[in-house]
Tab-separated table of C-alpha atoms in Angstrom:
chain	number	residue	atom	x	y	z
X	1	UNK	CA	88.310	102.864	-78.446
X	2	UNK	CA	85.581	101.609	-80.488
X	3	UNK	CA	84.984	105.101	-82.085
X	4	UNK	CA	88.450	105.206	-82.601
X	5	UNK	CA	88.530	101.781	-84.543
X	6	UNK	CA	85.312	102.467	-86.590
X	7	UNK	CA	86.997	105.205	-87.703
X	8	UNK	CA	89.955	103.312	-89.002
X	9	UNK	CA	87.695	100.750	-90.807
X	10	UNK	CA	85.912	103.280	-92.691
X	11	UNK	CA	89.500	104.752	-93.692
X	12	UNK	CA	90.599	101.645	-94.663
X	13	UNK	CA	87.309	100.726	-97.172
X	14	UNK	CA	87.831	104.324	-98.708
X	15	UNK	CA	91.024	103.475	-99.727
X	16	UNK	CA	90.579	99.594	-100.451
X	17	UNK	CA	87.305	99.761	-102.400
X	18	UNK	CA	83.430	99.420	-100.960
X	19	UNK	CA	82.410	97.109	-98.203
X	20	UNK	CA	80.669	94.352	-99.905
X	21	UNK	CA	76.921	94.004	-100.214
X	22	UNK	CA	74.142	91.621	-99.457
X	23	UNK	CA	70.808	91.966	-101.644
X	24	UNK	CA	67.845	89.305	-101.769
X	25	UNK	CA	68.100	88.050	-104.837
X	26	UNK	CA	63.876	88.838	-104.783
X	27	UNK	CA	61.966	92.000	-103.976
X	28	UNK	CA	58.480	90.497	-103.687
X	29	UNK	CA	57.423	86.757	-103.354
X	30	UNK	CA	59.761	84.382	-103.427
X	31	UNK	CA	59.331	82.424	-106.888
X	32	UNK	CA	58.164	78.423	-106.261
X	33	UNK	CA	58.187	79.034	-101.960
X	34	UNK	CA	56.326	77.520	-99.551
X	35	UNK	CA	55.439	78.442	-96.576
X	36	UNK	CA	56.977	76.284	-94.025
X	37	UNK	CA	58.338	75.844	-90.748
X	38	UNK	CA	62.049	74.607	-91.812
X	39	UNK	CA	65.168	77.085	-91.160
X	40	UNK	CA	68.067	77.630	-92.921
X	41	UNK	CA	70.842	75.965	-91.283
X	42	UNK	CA	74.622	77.164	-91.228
X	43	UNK	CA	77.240	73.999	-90.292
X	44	UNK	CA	79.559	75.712	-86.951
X	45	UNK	CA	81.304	71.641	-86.755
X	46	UNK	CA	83.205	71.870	-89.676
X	47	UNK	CA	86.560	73.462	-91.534
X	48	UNK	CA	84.095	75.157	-93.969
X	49	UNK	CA	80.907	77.549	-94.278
X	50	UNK	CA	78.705	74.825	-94.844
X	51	UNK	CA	74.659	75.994	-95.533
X	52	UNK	CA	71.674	73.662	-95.944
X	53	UNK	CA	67.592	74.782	-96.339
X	54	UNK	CA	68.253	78.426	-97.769
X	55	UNK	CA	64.850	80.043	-97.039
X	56	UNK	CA	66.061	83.508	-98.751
X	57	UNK	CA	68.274	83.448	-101.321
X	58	UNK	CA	70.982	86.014	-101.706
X	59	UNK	CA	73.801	87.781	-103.615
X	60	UNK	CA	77.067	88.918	-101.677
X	61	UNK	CA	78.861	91.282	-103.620
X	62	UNK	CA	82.496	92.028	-103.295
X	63	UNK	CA	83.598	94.735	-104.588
X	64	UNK	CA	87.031	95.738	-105.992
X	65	UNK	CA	89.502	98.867	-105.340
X	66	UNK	CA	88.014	101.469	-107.770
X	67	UNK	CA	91.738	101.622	-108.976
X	68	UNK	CA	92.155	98.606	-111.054
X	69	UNK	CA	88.070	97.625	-111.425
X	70	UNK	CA	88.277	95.914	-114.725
X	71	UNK	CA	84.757	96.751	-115.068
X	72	UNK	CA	83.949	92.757	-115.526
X	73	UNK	CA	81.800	90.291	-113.753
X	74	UNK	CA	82.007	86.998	-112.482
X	75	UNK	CA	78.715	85.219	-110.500
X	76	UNK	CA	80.255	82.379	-107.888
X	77	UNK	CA	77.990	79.394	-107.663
X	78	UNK	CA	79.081	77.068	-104.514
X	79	UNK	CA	78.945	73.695	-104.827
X	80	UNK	CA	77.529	71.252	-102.470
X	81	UNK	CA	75.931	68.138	-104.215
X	82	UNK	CA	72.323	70.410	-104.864
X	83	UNK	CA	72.143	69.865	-101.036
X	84	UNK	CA	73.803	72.637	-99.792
X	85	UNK	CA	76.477	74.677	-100.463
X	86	UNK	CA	80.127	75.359	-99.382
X	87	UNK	CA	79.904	79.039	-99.164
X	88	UNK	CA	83.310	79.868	-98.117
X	89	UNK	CA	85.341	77.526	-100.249
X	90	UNK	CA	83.908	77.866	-103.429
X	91	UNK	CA	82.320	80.985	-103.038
X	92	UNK	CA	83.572	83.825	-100.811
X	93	UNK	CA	87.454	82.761	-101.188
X	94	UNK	CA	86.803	83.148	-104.960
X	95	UNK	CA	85.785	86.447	-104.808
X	96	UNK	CA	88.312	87.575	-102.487
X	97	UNK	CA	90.571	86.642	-105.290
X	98	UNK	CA	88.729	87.956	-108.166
X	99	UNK	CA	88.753	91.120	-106.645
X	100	UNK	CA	92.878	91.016	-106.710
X	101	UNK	CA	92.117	90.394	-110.594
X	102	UNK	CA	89.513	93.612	-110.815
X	103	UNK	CA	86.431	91.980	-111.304
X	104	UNK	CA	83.248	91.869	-109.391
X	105	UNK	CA	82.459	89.295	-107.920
X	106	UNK	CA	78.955	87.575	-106.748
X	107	UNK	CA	78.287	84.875	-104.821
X	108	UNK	CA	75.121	83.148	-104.253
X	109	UNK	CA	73.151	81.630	-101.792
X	110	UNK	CA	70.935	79.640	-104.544
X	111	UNK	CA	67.927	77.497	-102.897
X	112	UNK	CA	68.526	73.522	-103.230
X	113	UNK	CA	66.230	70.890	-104.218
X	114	UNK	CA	66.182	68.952	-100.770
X	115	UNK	CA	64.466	71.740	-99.411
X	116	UNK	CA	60.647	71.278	-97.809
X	117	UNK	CA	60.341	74.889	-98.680
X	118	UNK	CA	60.021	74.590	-102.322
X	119	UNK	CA	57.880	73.612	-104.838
X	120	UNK	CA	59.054	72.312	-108.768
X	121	UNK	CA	62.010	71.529	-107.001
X	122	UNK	CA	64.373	70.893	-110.339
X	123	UNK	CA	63.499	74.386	-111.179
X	124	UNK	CA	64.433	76.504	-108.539
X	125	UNK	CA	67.886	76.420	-109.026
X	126	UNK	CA	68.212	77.398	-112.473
X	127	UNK	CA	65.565	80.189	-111.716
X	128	UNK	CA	67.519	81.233	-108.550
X	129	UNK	CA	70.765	81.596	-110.875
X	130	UNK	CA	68.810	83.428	-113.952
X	131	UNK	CA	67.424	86.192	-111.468
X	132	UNK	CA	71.101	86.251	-110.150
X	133	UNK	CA	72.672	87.413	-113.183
X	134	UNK	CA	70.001	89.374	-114.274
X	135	UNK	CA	70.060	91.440	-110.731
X	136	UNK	CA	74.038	91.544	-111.724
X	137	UNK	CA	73.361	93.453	-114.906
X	138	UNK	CA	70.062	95.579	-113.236
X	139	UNK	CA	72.792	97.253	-111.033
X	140	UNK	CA	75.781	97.140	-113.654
X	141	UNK	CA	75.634	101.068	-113.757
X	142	UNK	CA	76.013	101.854	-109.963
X	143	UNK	CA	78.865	98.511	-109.889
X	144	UNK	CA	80.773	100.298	-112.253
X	145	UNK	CA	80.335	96.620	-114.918
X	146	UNK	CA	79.765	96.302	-118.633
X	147	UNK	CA	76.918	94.317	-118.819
X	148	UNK	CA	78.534	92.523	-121.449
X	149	UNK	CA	81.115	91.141	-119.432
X	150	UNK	CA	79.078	89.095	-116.736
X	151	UNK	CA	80.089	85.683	-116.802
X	152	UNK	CA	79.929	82.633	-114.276
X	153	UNK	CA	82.342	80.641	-112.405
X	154	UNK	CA	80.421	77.216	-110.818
X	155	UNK	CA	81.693	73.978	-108.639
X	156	UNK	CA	80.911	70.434	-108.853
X	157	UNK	CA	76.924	70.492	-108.711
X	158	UNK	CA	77.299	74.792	-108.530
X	159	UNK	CA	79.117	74.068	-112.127
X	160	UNK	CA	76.258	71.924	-113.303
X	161	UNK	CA	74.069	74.933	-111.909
X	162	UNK	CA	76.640	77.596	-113.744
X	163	UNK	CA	76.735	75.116	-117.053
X	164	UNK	CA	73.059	75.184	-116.749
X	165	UNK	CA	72.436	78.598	-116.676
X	166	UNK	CA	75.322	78.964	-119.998
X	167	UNK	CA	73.283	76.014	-121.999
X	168	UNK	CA	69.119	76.884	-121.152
X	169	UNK	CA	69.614	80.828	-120.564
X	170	UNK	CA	66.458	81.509	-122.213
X	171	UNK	CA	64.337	78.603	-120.396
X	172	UNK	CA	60.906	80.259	-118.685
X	173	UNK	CA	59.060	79.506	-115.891
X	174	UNK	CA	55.647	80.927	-114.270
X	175	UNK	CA	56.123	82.729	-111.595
X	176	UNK	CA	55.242	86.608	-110.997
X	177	UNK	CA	58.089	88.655	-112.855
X	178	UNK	CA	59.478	92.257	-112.533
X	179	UNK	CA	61.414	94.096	-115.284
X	180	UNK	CA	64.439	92.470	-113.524
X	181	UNK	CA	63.496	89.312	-115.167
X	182	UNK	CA	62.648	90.369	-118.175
X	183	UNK	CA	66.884	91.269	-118.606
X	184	UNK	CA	69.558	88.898	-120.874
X	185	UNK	CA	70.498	85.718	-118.297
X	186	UNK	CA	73.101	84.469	-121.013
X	187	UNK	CA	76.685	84.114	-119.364
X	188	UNK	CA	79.159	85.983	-121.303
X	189	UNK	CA	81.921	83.413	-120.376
X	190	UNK	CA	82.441	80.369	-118.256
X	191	UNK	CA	84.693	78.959	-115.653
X	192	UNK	CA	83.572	75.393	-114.238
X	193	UNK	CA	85.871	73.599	-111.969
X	194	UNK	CA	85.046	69.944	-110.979
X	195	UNK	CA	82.204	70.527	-112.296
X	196	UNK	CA	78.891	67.898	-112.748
X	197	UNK	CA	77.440	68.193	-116.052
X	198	UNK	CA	75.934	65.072	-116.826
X	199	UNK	CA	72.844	62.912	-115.289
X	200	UNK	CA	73.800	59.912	-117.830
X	201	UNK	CA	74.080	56.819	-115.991
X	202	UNK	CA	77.902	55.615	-115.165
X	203	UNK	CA	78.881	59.507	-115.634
X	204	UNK	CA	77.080	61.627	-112.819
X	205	UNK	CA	77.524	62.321	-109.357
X	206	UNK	CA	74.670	60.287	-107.963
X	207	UNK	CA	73.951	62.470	-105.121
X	208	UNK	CA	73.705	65.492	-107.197
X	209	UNK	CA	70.895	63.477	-109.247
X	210	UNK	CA	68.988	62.136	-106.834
X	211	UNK	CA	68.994	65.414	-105.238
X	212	UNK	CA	67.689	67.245	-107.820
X	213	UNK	CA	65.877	64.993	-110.244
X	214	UNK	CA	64.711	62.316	-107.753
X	215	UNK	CA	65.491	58.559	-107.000
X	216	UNK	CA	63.891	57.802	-110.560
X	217	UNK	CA	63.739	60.271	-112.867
X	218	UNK	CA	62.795	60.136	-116.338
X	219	UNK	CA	65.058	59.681	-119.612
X	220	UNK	CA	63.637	63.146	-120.908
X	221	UNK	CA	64.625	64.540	-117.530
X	222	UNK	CA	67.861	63.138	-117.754
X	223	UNK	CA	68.868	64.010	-121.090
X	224	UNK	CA	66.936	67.563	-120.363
X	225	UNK	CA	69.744	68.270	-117.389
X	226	UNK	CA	72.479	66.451	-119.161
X	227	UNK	CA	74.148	69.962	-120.211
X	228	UNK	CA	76.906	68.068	-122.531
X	229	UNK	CA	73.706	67.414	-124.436
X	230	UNK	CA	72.533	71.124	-124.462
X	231	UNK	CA	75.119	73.168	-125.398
X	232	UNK	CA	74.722	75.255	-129.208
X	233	UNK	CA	76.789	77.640	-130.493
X	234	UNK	CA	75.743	80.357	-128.085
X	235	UNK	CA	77.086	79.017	-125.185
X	236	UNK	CA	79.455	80.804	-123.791
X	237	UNK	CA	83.126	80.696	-124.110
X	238	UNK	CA	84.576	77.932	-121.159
X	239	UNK	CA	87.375	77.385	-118.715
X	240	UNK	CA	87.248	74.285	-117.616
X	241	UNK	CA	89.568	72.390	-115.126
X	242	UNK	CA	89.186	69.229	-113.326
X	243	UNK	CA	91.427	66.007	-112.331
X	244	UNK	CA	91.847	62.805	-113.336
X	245	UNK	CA	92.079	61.156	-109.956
X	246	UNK	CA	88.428	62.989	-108.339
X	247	UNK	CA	86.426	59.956	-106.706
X	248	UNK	CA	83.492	61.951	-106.675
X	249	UNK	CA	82.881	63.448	-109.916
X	250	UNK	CA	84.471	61.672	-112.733
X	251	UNK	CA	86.502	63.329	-114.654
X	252	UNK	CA	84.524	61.924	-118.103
X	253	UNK	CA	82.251	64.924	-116.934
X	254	UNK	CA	84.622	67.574	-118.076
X	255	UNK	CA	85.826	65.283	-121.455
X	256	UNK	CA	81.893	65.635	-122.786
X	257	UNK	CA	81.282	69.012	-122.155
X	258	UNK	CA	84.212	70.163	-123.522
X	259	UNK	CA	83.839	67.906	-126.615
X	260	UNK	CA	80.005	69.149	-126.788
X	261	UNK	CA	81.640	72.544	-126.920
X	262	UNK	CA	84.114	71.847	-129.754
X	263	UNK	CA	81.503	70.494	-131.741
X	264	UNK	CA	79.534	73.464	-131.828
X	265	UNK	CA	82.703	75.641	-132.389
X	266	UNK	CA	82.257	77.414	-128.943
X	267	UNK	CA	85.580	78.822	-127.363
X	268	UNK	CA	86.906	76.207	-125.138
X	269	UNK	CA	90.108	76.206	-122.526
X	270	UNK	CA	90.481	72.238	-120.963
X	271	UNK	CA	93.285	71.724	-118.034
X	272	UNK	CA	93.083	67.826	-116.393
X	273	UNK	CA	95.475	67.694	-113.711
X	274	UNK	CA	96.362	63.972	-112.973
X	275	UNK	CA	96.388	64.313	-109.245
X	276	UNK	CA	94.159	67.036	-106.579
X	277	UNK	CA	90.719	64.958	-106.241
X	278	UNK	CA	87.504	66.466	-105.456
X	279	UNK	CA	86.389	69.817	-103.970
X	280	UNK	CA	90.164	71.524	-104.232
X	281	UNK	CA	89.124	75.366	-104.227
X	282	UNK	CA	92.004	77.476	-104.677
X	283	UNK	CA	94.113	74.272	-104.942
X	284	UNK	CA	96.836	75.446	-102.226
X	285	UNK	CA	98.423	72.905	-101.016
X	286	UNK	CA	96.945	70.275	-103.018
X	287	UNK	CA	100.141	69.641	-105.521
X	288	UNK	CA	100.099	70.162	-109.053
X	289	UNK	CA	96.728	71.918	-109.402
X	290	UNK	CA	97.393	74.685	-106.949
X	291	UNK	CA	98.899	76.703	-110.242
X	292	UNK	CA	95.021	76.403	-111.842
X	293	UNK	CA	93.684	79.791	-110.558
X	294	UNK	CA	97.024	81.524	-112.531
X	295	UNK	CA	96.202	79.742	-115.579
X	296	UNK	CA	92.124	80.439	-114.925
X	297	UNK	CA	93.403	84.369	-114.434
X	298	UNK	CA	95.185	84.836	-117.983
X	299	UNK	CA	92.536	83.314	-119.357
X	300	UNK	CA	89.966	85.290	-118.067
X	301	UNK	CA	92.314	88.666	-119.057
X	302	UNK	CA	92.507	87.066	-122.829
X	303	UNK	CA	88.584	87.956	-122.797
């Protein structure tokens, strides 16, 4: 019986498309770890895949049918308040319905700042999210991608990580490097839902700044990882959607970024839904938002 039902599931990914993929998102050392005695921890009490502590961080790749691969990108950045991440919602559900669309899709298990294991704790996100895209376009070839179409798609604090990565691309750090890193890290296009983009007092999600700046971080740090504040006119084209009525992110989050955009004459797509709150996903069920991912699709096709 087992035989028999192997045998069926590798029938069934030879017609559906590849089984998807896990790869560390580094070969050798781990950039800005420390050796410690902390483990990653995975959440089993609640509706979601909930992870805290990554030790290793990781790319899971899903793959579409070879059929209708579009032969386009998008790396899923879970959010989670930079102290962990909700892997499921805003990561693996995404990518089950990107591949429906013919893209690629990534998600990643990006280290948070809360960790013990870390060192330059502000850092390691952005690094972790570089290396991500850059591993992306390193295996573009054997994907079946156009390494010009690799863009992002980031939630709540994973779309201040994604908004991040689209404003301070080219930011370095010192750490041991591979020809991996030395690849373009600029998003090609955007899609940031809920997301956090400012650290300006009376706008931010506290936890999400205290997480990753500390309990008193400086102006310069503030303004440094206040991405409505970074963004030029090579930032990426955006999607962005959010709702009036979130409690935990204010909407006023969304209204500078997409302003900061505008002023620099960078593509820009804004949807505020009055109604849906915080952390929404896919939107089912949630009223009038649960049409955003159709509106997010033809967008992304317009590309």
């Amino acid at each position: 019986m087992n035989k028999l039902l192997l045998l069926l599931l590798l029938f069934f990914i030879s017609k559906t498309g590849r089984a998807q993929e896990i790869l560390p998102l580094w070969n050798g050392g781990i950039p800005k770890h420390i050796i410690s005695s902390e483990k990653e921890f995975i959440a089993t009490d609640r509706k979601i895949i909930w992870i805290e502590k990554i030790q290793v961080p990781t790319i899971k790749v899903y793959h579409p049918t070879k059929r209708f691969n579009n032969n386009k990108a998008v790396v899923l950045f879970p959010g989670g308040g930079y102290k962990g991440l909700a892997y499921d919602l805003e990561g693996e559900d995404f990518a089950k319905w990107l591949n429906t669309l013919g893209f690629t899709a990534i998600v990643v298990k990006y280290r948070v700042p809360v960790s013990a294991a870390l060192k330059d704790k502000k850092e390691v996100p952005l690094i972790d999210a570089q290396r991500a895209i850059r591993l992306v376009r390193a295996n573009a070839e054997k994907w079946e991608i156009d390494t010009n179409k690799v863009g992002v798609m980031g939630f709540s604090a994973g779309g201040h990580l994604a908004a991040t990565l689209g404003t301070r691309f080219s930011t370095t750090y010192s750490y041991k490097k591979d020809t991996i890193d030395n690849l373009n890290a600029r998003p090609d296009f955007m899609v940031l839902a809920y997301p956090v983009i400012s650290m300006q007092n009376g706008v931010t999600h506290n936890g999400s700044r205290t997480n990753l700046l500390g309990k008193k971080p400086t102006k310069e740090l503030i303004d440094l990882y206040s991405n409505e504040l970074q963004v030029t006119a090579q930032t990426p084209p955006t999607f962005l959607i959010h709702c009036a009525d979130d409690g935990a992110v204010p909407v006023q989050n969304t209204l500078l970024f997409y302003n900061a955009l505008l002023e620099n004459k960078v593509e820009a797509e804004m949807h505020i839904y009055q109604k849906g709150g915080h952390g929404f996903g896919l939107g089912k069920n949630v009223g009038d938002v649960g049409n955003w991912t159709d509106i997010a699709a033809e967008w992304l096709d317009k590309l």
